[in-house]
Coordinates of C-alpha atoms in Angstrom, one line a residue:
X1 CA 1.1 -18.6 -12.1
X2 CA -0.4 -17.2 -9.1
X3 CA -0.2 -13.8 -8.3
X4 CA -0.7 -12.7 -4.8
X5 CA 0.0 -8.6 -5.7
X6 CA -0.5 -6.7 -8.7
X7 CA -0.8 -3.1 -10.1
X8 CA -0.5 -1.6 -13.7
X9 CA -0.4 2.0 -14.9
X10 CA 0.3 3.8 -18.0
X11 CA 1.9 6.4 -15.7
X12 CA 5.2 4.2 -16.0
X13 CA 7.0 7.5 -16.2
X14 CA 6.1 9.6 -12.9
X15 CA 6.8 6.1 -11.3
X16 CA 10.3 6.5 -12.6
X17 CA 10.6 10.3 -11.2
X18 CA 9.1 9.0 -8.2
X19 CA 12.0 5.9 -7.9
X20 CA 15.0 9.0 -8.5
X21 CA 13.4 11.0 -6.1
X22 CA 13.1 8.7 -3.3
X23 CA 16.5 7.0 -4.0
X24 CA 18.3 10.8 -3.5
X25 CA 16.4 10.5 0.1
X26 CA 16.2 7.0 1.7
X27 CA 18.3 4.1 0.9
X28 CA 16.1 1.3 1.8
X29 CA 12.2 1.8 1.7
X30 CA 9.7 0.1 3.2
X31 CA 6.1 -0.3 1.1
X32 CA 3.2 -1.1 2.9
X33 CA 0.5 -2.9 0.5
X34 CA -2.9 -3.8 0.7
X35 CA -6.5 -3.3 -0.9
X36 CA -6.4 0.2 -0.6
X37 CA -2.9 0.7 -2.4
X38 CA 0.7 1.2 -1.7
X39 CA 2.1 3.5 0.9
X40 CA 5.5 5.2 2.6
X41 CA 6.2 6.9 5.2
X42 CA 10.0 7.3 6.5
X43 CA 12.4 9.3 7.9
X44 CA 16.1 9.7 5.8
X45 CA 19.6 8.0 7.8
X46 CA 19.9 11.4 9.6
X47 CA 16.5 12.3 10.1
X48 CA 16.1 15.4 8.7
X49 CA 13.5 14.7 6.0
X50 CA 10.5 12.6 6.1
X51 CA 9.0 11.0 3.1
X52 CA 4.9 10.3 3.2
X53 CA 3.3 8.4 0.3
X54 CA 0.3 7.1 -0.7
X55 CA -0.5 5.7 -4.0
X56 CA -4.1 4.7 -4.3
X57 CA -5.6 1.4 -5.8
X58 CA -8.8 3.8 -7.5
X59 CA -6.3 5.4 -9.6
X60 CA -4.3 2.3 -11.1
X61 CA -5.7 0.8 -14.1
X62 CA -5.3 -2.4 -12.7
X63 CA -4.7 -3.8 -9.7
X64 CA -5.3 -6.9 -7.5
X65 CA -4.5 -7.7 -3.8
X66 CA -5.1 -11.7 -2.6
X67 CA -3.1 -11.6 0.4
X68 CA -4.4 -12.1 3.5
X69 CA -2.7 -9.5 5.5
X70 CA -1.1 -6.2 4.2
X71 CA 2.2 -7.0 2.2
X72 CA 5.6 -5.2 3.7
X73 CA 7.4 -4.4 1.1
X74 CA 11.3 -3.5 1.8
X75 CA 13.4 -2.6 -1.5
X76 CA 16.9 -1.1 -2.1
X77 CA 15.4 1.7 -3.7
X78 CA 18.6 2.4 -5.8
X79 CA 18.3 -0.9 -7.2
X80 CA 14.4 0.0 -7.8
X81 CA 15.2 3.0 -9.5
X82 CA 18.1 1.0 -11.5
X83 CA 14.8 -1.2 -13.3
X84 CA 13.1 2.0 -13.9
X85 CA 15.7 3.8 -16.1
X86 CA 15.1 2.9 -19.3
X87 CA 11.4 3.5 -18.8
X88 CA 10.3 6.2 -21.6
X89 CA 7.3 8.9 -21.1
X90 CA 4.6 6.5 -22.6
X91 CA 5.5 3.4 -21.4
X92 CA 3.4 1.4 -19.1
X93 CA 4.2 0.0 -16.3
X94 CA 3.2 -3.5 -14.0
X95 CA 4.5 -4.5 -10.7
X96 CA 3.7 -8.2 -9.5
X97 CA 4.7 -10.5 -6.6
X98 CA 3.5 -14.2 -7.6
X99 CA 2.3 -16.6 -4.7
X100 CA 5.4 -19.3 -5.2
X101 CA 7.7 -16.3 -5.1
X102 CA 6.8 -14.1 -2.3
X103 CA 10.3 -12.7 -1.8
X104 CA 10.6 -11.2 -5.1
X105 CA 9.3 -7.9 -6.5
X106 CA 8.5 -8.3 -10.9
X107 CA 8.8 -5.5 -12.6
X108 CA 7.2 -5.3 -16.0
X109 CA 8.2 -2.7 -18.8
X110 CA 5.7 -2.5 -21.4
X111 CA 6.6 0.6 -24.1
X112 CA 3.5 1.9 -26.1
X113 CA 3.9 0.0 -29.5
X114 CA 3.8 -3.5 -27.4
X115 CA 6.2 -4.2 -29.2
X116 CA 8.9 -5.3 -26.6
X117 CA 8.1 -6.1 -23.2
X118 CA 11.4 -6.5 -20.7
X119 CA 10.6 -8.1 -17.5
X120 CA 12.8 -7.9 -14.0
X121 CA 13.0 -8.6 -10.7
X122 CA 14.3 -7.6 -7.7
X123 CA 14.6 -8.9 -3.7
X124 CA 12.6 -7.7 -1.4
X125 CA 14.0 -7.4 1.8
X126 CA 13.0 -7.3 5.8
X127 CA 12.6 -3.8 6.6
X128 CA 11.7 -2.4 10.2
X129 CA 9.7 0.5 9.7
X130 CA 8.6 2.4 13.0
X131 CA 5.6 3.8 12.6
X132 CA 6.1 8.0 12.5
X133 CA 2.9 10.8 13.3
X134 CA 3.2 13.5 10.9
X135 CA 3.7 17.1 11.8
X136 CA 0.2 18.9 11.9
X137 CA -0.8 22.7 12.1
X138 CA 0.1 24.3 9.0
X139 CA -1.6 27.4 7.4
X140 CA -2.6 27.6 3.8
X141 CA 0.4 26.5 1.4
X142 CA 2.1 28.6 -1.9
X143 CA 1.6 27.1 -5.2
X144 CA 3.9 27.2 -7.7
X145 CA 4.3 25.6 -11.3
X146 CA 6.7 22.6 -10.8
X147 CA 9.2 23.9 -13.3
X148 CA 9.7 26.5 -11.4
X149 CA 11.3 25.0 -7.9
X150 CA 13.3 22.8 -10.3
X151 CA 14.9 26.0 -12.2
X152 CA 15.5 27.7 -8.7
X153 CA 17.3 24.4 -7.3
X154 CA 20.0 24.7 -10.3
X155 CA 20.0 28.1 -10.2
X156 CA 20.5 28.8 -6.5
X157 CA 22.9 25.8 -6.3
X158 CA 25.1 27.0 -8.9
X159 CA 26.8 29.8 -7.5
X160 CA 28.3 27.4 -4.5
X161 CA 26.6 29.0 -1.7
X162 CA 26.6 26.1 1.0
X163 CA 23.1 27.3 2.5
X164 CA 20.0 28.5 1.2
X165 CA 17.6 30.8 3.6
X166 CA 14.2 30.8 3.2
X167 CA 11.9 34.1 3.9
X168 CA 7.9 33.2 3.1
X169 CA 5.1 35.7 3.7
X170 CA 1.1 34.3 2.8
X171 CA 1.9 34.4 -1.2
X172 CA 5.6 33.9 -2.0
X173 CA 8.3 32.3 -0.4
X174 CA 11.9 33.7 -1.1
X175 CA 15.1 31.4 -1.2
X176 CA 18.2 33.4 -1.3
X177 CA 21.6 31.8 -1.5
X178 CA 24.5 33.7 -0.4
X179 CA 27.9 32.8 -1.7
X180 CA 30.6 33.8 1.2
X181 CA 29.3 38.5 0.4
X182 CA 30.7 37.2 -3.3
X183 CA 28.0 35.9 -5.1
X184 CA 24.6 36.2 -4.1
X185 CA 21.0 35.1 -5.8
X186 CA 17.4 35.5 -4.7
X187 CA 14.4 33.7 -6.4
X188 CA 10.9 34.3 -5.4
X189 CA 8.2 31.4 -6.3
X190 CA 4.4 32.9 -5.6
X191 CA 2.3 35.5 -6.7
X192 CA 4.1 38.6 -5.7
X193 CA 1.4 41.7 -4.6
X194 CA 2.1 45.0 -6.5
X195 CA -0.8 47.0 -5.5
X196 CA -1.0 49.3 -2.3
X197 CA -3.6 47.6 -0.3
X198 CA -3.6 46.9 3.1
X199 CA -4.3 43.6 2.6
X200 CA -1.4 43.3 0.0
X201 CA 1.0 44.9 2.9
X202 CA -0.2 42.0 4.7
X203 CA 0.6 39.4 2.1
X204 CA 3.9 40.3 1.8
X205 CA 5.2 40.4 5.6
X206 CA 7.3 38.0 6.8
X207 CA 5.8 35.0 8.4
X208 CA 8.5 32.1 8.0
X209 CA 12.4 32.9 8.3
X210 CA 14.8 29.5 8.0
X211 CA 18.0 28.0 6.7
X212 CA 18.3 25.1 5.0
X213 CA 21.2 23.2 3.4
X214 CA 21.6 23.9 -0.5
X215 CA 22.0 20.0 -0.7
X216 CA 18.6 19.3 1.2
X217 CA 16.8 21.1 -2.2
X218 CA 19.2 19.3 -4.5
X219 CA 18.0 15.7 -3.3
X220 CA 14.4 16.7 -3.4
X221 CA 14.5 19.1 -6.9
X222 CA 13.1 15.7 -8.9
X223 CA 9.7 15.9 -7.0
X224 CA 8.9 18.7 -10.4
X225 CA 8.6 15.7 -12.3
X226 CA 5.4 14.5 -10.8
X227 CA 3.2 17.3 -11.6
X228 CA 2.5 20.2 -12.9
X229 CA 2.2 22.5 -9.9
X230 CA 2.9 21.7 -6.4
X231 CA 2.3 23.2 -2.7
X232 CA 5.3 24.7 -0.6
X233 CA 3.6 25.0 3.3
X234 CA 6.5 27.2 4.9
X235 CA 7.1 25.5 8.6
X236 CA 7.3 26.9 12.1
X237 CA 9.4 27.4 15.3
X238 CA 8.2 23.4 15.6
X239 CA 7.1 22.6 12.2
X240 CA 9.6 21.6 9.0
X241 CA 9.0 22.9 5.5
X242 CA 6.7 20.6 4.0
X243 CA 6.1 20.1 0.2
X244 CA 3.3 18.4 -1.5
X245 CA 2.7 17.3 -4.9
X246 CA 0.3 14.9 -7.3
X247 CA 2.3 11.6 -8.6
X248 CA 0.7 12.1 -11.9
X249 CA -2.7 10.7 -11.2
X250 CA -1.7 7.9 -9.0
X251 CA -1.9 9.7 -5.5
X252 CA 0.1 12.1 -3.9
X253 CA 3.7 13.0 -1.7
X254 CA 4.6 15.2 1.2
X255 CA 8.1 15.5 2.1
X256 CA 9.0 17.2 5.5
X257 CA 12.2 19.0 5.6
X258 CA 13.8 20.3 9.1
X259 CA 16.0 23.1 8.6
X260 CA 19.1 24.4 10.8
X261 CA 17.3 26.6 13.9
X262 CA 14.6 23.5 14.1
X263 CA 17.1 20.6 13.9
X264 CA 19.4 22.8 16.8
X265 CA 15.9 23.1 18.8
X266 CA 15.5 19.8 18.5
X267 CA 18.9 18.9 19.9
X268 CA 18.9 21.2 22.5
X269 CA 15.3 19.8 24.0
X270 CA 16.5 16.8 23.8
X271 CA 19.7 17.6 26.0
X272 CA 17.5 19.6 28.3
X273 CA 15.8 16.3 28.2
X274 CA 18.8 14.5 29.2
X275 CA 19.8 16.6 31.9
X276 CA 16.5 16.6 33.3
X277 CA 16.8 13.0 33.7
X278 CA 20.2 13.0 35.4
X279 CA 18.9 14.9 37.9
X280 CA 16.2 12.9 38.8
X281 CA 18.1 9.8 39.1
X282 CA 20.7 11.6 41.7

């Protein structure tokens, strides 16, 4: 047996989080693979979160590349994450593409005792993947323990508000959910300033106001599971929220999320854009 790709970690777990949490986002993902390890980087169906990953080579405990050119890797990622569900917290886990099957993905399962190793496989598919620049010019981010952003996801979603608005200032952020004047719910992650310095005042004015759909947190709360603390960067006029978190010890991801004022921004640029155009064809 020839094997043209392989990587195995003992982190079988966060690569498990990892599948739920991509799955929630984009459909069908596109890997790219070579010496240096495995990355992503896409936008979801209606483009209003972006998904950058890199997994490094370094950090697997082993892994071997004999292809030629970088591998493109496109899989159903529901179908990914389908393999991965059974995987327990110290399992192990190996994926492999053999030379005389270069359309299939292997997926090996390997629990701690050894004692029963289930092996699976699943089609990898052509995948166009436009290549996307990431947004740039962000100030210094808000970290928070992990658990935390999970707990304010379930809370926040529970009292049916369809929207969640974000206030951050340089060391919290504030998400408040607001339930039609009947129910209403505010959480703030961050260190929260209680003295009476001026540089404290600072710290706590508003830099970053923004709306975001409840559901856009719901499909992204998993990203808790990769790490113990993560980093919220609160966006712009012309920059989405971005969040950023370890996958265990494997690498890292940043997912991009636009909220309502920039997605309208975007839309109405892009009709100024149109219009613009009309008139010069006239």
């Amino acid at each position: 047996m020839t094997i043209s790709f392989k990587c195995k970690t003992s982190e079988a777990y966060q690569m498990k989080v990892l599948a739920e949490l991509m799955t929630n986002n984009i459909k069908n993902g596109c890997f790219n693979v070579n010496e240096e390890g495995l990355s992503l980087r896409m936008f979801d169906q209606p483009r209003k979160t972006l998904v950058d990953l890199d997994l490094f080579s370094d950090n697997f405990s082993r892994y071997k590349f004999k292809n030629e050119t970088k591998l493109c890797l496109g899989l159903n990622l529901n179908h990914f994450h389908k393999m991965l569900k059974s995987i327990k917290k110290k399992d192990s886990l190996e994926l492999f593409i053999e030379s005389e099957s270069p359309n299939e993905l292997g997926i090996k399962t390997i629990p701690k005792e050894n004692t029963r190793i289930t092996t699976s496989g699943i089609k990898i598919q052509k995948i166009q993947n436009v290549e996307l620049e990431l947004p740039v010019g962000y100030g210094k981010p808000v970290v928070i323990p992990s658990p935390d952003f999970q707990k304010m996801c379930k809370e926040l979603s529970s009292i049916g508000s369809a929207n969640i608005k974000i206030m951050a200032s340089e060391t919290f952020i504030d998400f408040v959910a607001d339930a039609d004047d009947i129910l209403k719910r505010k959480v703030r992650l961050g260190e929260n300033g209680d003295s009476d310095s001026e540089s404290d005042e600072e710290d706590g004015k508003k830099h970053y106001e923004a709306t975001f759909t409840t559901d856009q947190f719901s499909r992204i709360s998993k990203i808790a599971g990769l790490s113990g603390t993560m980093q919220i960067f609160p966006g712009s006029d012309t920059l989405p929220l971005l969040f950023r978190s370890s996958v265990g010890s494997l690498g890292k991801i940043s997912i991009y999320i636009k909220s309502k004022e920039l997605i309208d921004k975007e839309l109405d640029d892009h009709s100024d854009d149109s219009d613009d155009s009309d008139d010069s064809d006239e």
